[in-house]
Amino acid sequence: MSTVREFTASSMAVRTAATLFIFVIIFTGLLSAAYLWTKPAIEASAAEEKMKLVDEVLPRSEYDNALLDDTTTLPATPELGLTDPSTAYRARRGNQPVALIFEAVAPDGYAGKIKLILAVRADGQVAGVRVTQHKETPGLGDYIELKKDKNKARPWITQFAGMSLAEVTDKDWKVKKDGGRLDYYAGATITPRAVAKAVLKAVKWAEVNRDRLFAEGAAK
């Protein structure tokens, strides 16, 4: 009887293991199929979100290339405050350079890092700047973010549009309290100072690297 019981126990263990293995295979296959089925929709949604952000700093009417496909990878770039690799997007019209869209970080905000996205035109002019992430004090320093700025007629962050190194001196890339031309809210100068300094560094970086970045993988 003991031999029969041992044989039965071993058989059940094998059958259980086989059943679990088959279940895992089927479950994995279903997950893979679901992923492949939803992947196009997920990628399309991600691309749409990226374009919404890009649209805020550079109108689509200014370029005619597939912007999300015309990219170059940037290494960690201290001049931009970036400690990790990032992606720069190259806007073109008729295969001619229009603008670079890239990220930058102001490391010295009041409550930490302030992440930005900028579009700098081929002539060095700022097309637009937006804050993508920050931890500044709600109601005080968060006016740098377009949606939270109470001045809907002329949000603070829009002051950078149209500025360029050719027409604006380094001194003017500061808040008025420091002798510059940028407005600020009383009691909250650290935040705009940090953003202004980061934008100026980013524009200077773009001027130095623009030709090289557009030449890398240029469309034929």
mmCIF file of C-alpha atoms in Angstrom:
data_model
loop_
_atom_site.group_PDB
_atom_site.id
_atom_site.type_symbol
_atom_site.label_atom_id
_atom_site.label_comp_id
_atom_site.label_asym_id
_atom_site.label_seq_id
_atom_site.Cartn_x
_atom_site.Cartn_y
_atom_site.Cartn_z
ATOM 1 C CA MET A 1 0.000 0.000 0.000
ATOM 2 C CA SER A 2 2.825 2.409 0.818
ATOM 3 C CA THR A 3 4.266 1.993 -2.694
ATOM 4 C CA VAL A 4 0.910 2.825 -4.232
ATOM 5 C CA ARG A 5 0.535 5.899 -2.033
ATOM 6 C CA GLU A 6 4.035 7.153 -2.913
ATOM 7 C CA PHE A 7 3.329 6.637 -6.586
ATOM 8 C CA THR A 8 0.026 8.468 -6.319
ATOM 9 C CA ALA A 9 1.591 11.398 -4.436
ATOM 10 C CA SER A 10 4.391 11.666 -7.002
ATOM 11 C CA SER A 11 1.908 11.579 -9.874
ATOM 12 C CA MET A 12 -0.205 14.306 -8.301
ATOM 13 C CA ALA A 13 2.852 16.468 -7.777
ATOM 14 C CA VAL A 14 3.850 16.050 -11.418
ATOM 15 C CA ARG A 15 0.325 16.788 -12.613
ATOM 16 C CA THR A 16 0.118 19.869 -10.408
ATOM 17 C CA ALA A 17 3.447 21.163 -11.654
ATOM 18 C CA ALA A 18 2.424 20.503 -15.260
ATOM 19 C CA THR A 19 -0.888 22.288 -14.728
ATOM 20 C CA LEU A 20 0.826 25.306 -13.182
ATOM 21 C CA PHE A 21 3.353 25.403 -16.002
ATOM 22 C CA ILE A 22 0.609 25.318 -18.634
ATOM 23 C CA PHE A 23 -1.301 28.030 -16.747
ATOM 24 C CA VAL A 24 1.794 30.248 -16.629
ATOM 25 C CA ILE A 25 2.390 29.747 -20.356
ATOM 26 C CA ILE A 26 -1.210 30.605 -21.201
ATOM 27 C CA PHE A 27 -1.285 33.603 -18.843
ATOM 28 C CA THR A 28 2.017 34.925 -20.217
ATOM 29 C CA GLY A 29 0.718 34.503 -23.742
ATOM 30 C CA LEU A 30 -2.450 36.422 -22.919
ATOM 31 C CA LEU A 31 -0.431 39.230 -21.328
ATOM 32 C CA SER A 32 1.841 39.421 -24.356
ATOM 33 C CA ALA A 33 -1.148 39.489 -26.695
ATOM 34 C CA ALA A 34 -2.799 42.236 -24.628
ATOM 35 C CA TYR A 35 0.415 44.266 -24.633
ATOM 36 C CA LEU A 36 0.819 43.951 -28.398
ATOM 37 C CA TRP A 37 -2.847 44.829 -28.852
ATOM 38 C CA THR A 38 -2.685 47.964 -26.714
ATOM 39 C CA LYS A 39 0.876 49.056 -27.561
ATOM 40 C CA PRO A 40 -0.102 51.222 -30.583
ATOM 41 C CA ALA A 41 -2.750 53.018 -28.527
ATOM 42 C CA ILE A 42 -0.327 53.568 -25.628
ATOM 43 C CA GLU A 43 2.378 54.907 -27.946
ATOM 44 C CA ALA A 44 -0.128 57.158 -29.710
ATOM 45 C CA SER A 45 -1.317 58.533 -26.382
ATOM 46 C CA ALA A 46 2.266 59.190 -25.241
ATOM 47 C CA ALA A 47 3.056 60.931 -28.532
ATOM 48 C CA GLU A 48 -0.065 63.061 -28.184
ATOM 49 C CA GLU A 49 0.945 64.158 -24.693
ATOM 50 C CA LYS A 50 4.430 65.070 -25.915
ATOM 51 C CA MET A 51 2.985 67.099 -28.763
ATOM 52 C CA LYS A 52 0.646 68.970 -26.415
ATOM 53 C CA LEU A 53 3.671 70.094 -24.433
ATOM 54 C CA VAL A 54 5.659 70.978 -27.550
ATOM 55 C CA ASP A 55 2.698 72.923 -28.920
ATOM 56 C CA GLU A 56 2.888 75.215 -25.909
ATOM 57 C CA VAL A 57 6.404 76.364 -26.795
ATOM 58 C CA LEU A 58 6.340 76.134 -30.604
ATOM 59 C CA PRO A 59 3.279 76.330 -32.904
ATOM 60 C CA ARG A 60 2.952 73.480 -35.402
ATOM 61 C CA SER A 61 2.467 76.037 -38.154
ATOM 62 C CA GLU A 62 6.177 76.898 -37.930
ATOM 63 C CA TYR A 63 7.478 73.493 -39.054
ATOM 64 C CA ASP A 64 6.538 70.690 -41.439
ATOM 65 C CA ASN A 65 8.664 67.712 -40.367
ATOM 66 C CA ALA A 66 7.655 64.777 -38.158
ATOM 67 C CA LEU A 67 8.984 66.377 -35.011
ATOM 68 C CA LEU A 68 8.832 63.335 -32.742
ATOM 69 C CA ASP A 69 10.898 61.365 -35.258
ATOM 70 C CA ASP A 70 13.516 64.069 -35.755
ATOM 71 C CA THR A 71 15.391 63.818 -32.492
ATOM 72 C CA THR A 72 18.868 63.592 -31.069
ATOM 73 C CA THR A 73 19.926 62.252 -27.695
ATOM 74 C CA LEU A 74 21.720 64.642 -25.385
ATOM 75 C CA PRO A 75 24.118 63.313 -22.758
ATOM 76 C CA ALA A 76 24.051 64.646 -19.229
ATOM 77 C CA THR A 77 24.528 68.372 -19.832
ATOM 78 C CA PRO A 78 25.623 70.575 -16.909
ATOM 79 C CA GLU A 79 24.913 73.754 -18.887
ATOM 80 C CA LEU A 80 21.259 72.713 -18.984
ATOM 81 C CA GLY A 81 21.233 71.458 -15.426
ATOM 82 C CA LEU A 82 20.663 67.909 -16.704
ATOM 83 C CA THR A 83 22.328 65.033 -14.877
ATOM 84 C CA ASP A 84 20.769 62.357 -17.095
ATOM 85 C CA PRO A 85 20.513 61.920 -20.883
ATOM 86 C CA SER A 86 17.569 63.651 -22.534
ATOM 87 C CA THR A 87 16.043 64.151 -25.969
ATOM 88 C CA ALA A 88 16.157 67.236 -28.157
ATOM 89 C CA TYR A 89 13.579 67.675 -30.917
ATOM 90 C CA ARG A 90 14.492 69.421 -34.172
ATOM 91 C CA ALA A 91 11.832 71.429 -35.945
ATOM 92 C CA ARG A 92 12.390 72.029 -39.662
ATOM 93 C CA ARG A 93 10.528 73.569 -42.565
ATOM 94 C CA GLY A 94 11.515 72.535 -46.058
ATOM 95 C CA ASN A 95 14.379 70.643 -44.416
ATOM 96 C CA GLN A 96 15.756 73.913 -43.052
ATOM 97 C CA PRO A 97 16.320 74.398 -39.296
ATOM 98 C CA VAL A 98 13.481 76.159 -37.515
ATOM 99 C CA ALA A 99 13.928 75.518 -33.799
ATOM 100 C CA LEU A 100 15.326 73.222 -31.144
ATOM 101 C CA ILE A 101 13.017 71.967 -28.421
ATOM 102 C CA PHE A 102 14.757 70.599 -25.346
ATOM 103 C CA GLU A 103 14.646 70.309 -21.570
ATOM 104 C CA ALA A 104 16.542 72.231 -18.937
ATOM 105 C CA VAL A 105 16.567 72.355 -15.158
ATOM 106 C CA ALA A 106 16.897 75.279 -12.783
ATOM 107 C CA PRO A 107 18.639 73.601 -9.824
ATOM 108 C CA ASP A 108 18.251 76.495 -7.413
ATOM 109 C CA GLY A 109 14.538 77.027 -7.011
ATOM 110 C CA TYR A 110 13.212 77.961 -3.584
ATOM 111 C CA ALA A 111 12.037 74.386 -2.925
ATOM 112 C CA GLY A 112 14.333 72.486 -5.256
ATOM 113 C CA LYS A 113 14.704 71.787 -8.949
ATOM 114 C CA ILE A 114 12.457 73.448 -11.511
ATOM 115 C CA LYS A 115 12.142 71.496 -14.757
ATOM 116 C CA LEU A 116 11.625 73.359 -18.026
ATOM 117 C CA ILE A 117 11.007 72.784 -21.700
ATOM 118 C CA LEU A 118 12.161 75.416 -24.189
ATOM 119 C CA ALA A 119 11.962 76.097 -27.877
ATOM 120 C CA VAL A 120 14.785 78.219 -29.281
ATOM 121 C CA ARG A 121 14.525 79.261 -32.909
ATOM 122 C CA ALA A 122 17.380 78.913 -35.388
ATOM 123 C CA ASP A 123 17.995 82.667 -35.178
ATOM 124 C CA GLY A 124 18.493 82.414 -31.414
ATOM 125 C CA GLN A 125 15.117 83.811 -30.427
ATOM 126 C CA VAL A 126 13.125 82.108 -27.671
ATOM 127 C CA ALA A 127 9.861 80.778 -29.073
ATOM 128 C CA GLY A 128 8.515 79.686 -25.708
ATOM 129 C CA VAL A 129 9.282 78.345 -22.253
ATOM 130 C CA ARG A 130 7.143 76.225 -19.956
ATOM 131 C CA VAL A 131 7.662 74.789 -16.488
ATOM 132 C CA THR A 132 6.977 71.056 -16.491
ATOM 133 C CA GLN A 133 7.659 70.251 -12.843
ATOM 134 C CA HIS A 134 8.418 72.137 -9.631
ATOM 135 C CA LYS A 135 7.851 72.134 -5.883
ATOM 136 C CA GLU A 136 7.648 75.846 -5.276
ATOM 137 C CA THR A 137 5.392 77.226 -2.554
ATOM 138 C CA PRO A 138 1.728 77.025 -3.604
ATOM 139 C CA GLY A 139 0.191 80.441 -4.040
ATOM 140 C CA LEU A 140 3.537 82.218 -3.848
ATOM 141 C CA GLY A 141 6.170 80.839 -6.185
ATOM 142 C CA ASP A 142 4.030 78.608 -8.348
ATOM 143 C CA TYR A 143 3.032 81.464 -10.664
ATOM 144 C CA ILE A 144 5.892 80.327 -12.903
ATOM 145 C CA GLU A 145 3.548 77.557 -14.027
ATOM 146 C CA LEU A 146 1.164 78.740 -16.726
ATOM 147 C CA LYS A 147 -1.940 77.031 -15.327
ATOM 148 C CA LYS A 148 -1.390 78.380 -11.819
ATOM 149 C CA ASP A 149 -0.570 81.953 -12.790
ATOM 150 C CA LYS A 150 -3.486 84.207 -11.889
ATOM 151 C CA ASN A 151 -2.481 86.680 -14.588
ATOM 152 C CA LYS A 152 -4.221 84.993 -17.499
ATOM 153 C CA ALA A 153 -3.786 87.989 -19.797
ATOM 154 C CA ARG A 154 0.009 87.872 -19.602
ATOM 155 C CA PRO A 155 1.311 84.886 -17.638
ATOM 156 C CA TRP A 156 4.758 85.374 -16.144
ATOM 157 C CA ILE A 157 6.406 82.540 -18.096
ATOM 158 C CA THR A 158 5.443 84.107 -21.440
ATOM 159 C CA GLN A 159 7.872 87.013 -20.871
ATOM 160 C CA PHE A 160 10.703 84.961 -22.363
ATOM 161 C CA ALA A 161 9.037 84.607 -25.766
ATOM 162 C CA GLY A 162 10.826 86.799 -28.296
ATOM 163 C CA MET A 163 13.944 87.350 -26.192
ATOM 164 C CA SER A 164 17.312 86.607 -27.792
ATOM 165 C CA LEU A 165 20.989 87.097 -27.053
ATOM 166 C CA ALA A 166 21.291 89.397 -30.051
ATOM 167 C CA GLU A 167 18.743 91.883 -28.733
ATOM 168 C CA VAL A 168 18.769 91.429 -24.958
ATOM 169 C CA THR A 169 21.812 91.869 -22.749
ATOM 170 C CA ASP A 170 22.692 89.378 -20.020
ATOM 171 C CA LYS A 171 21.689 91.981 -17.440
ATOM 172 C CA ASP A 172 18.183 92.119 -18.857
ATOM 173 C CA TRP A 173 17.737 88.352 -18.384
ATOM 174 C CA LYS A 174 17.018 89.085 -14.726
ATOM 175 C CA VAL A 175 14.063 90.169 -12.643
ATOM 176 C CA LYS A 176 13.516 93.909 -12.294
ATOM 177 C CA LYS A 177 14.608 93.809 -8.657
ATOM 178 C CA ASP A 178 18.071 92.821 -9.892
ATOM 179 C CA GLY A 179 18.115 95.425 -12.665
ATOM 180 C CA GLY A 180 16.651 93.217 -15.399
ATOM 181 C CA ARG A 181 13.471 93.411 -17.445
ATOM 182 C CA LEU A 182 11.515 90.454 -16.067
ATOM 183 C CA ASP A 183 8.559 91.045 -13.782
ATOM 184 C CA TYR A 184 8.226 89.189 -10.499
ATOM 185 C CA TYR A 185 5.831 88.878 -7.592
ATOM 186 C CA ALA A 186 6.816 90.612 -4.372
ATOM 187 C CA GLY A 187 8.026 88.165 -1.759
ATOM 188 C CA ALA A 188 8.853 85.492 -4.322
ATOM 189 C CA THR A 189 12.040 86.446 -6.137
ATOM 190 C CA ILE A 190 14.108 83.295 -5.676
ATOM 191 C CA THR A 191 11.872 81.274 -7.971
ATOM 192 C CA PRO A 192 11.853 83.641 -10.979
ATOM 193 C CA ARG A 193 15.572 84.300 -10.530
ATOM 194 C CA ALA A 194 16.264 80.582 -10.835
ATOM 195 C CA VAL A 195 14.113 80.216 -13.949
ATOM 196 C CA ALA A 196 15.579 83.308 -15.626
ATOM 197 C CA LYS A 197 19.128 82.115 -15.010
ATOM 198 C CA ALA A 198 18.351 78.630 -16.344
ATOM 199 C CA VAL A 199 16.689 80.005 -19.477
ATOM 200 C CA LEU A 200 19.648 82.284 -20.211
ATOM 201 C CA LYS A 201 22.087 79.372 -19.843
ATOM 202 C CA ALA A 202 19.882 77.229 -22.093
ATOM 203 C CA VAL A 203 19.708 79.863 -24.818
ATOM 204 C CA LYS A 204 23.485 80.292 -24.743
ATOM 205 C CA TRP A 205 23.918 76.525 -24.937
ATOM 206 C CA ALA A 206 21.566 76.354 -27.918
ATOM 207 C CA GLU A 207 23.479 79.083 -29.734
ATOM 208 C CA VAL A 208 26.771 77.221 -29.340
ATOM 209 C CA ASN A 209 25.430 73.776 -30.226
ATOM 210 C CA ARG A 210 22.609 74.534 -32.691
ATOM 211 C CA ASP A 211 24.455 73.857 -35.953
ATOM 212 C CA ARG A 212 25.973 70.629 -34.665
ATOM 213 C CA LEU A 213 22.660 69.325 -33.355
ATOM 214 C CA PHE A 214 20.814 70.051 -36.585
ATOM 215 C CA ALA A 215 23.597 68.450 -38.630
ATOM 216 C CA GLU A 216 23.442 65.170 -36.690
ATOM 217 C CA GLY A 217 21.235 62.808 -38.657
ATOM 218 C CA ALA A 218 20.003 65.587 -40.901
ATOM 219 C CA ALA A 219 17.273 64.559 -43.333
ATOM 220 C CA LYS A 220 18.517 63.876 -46.840
#
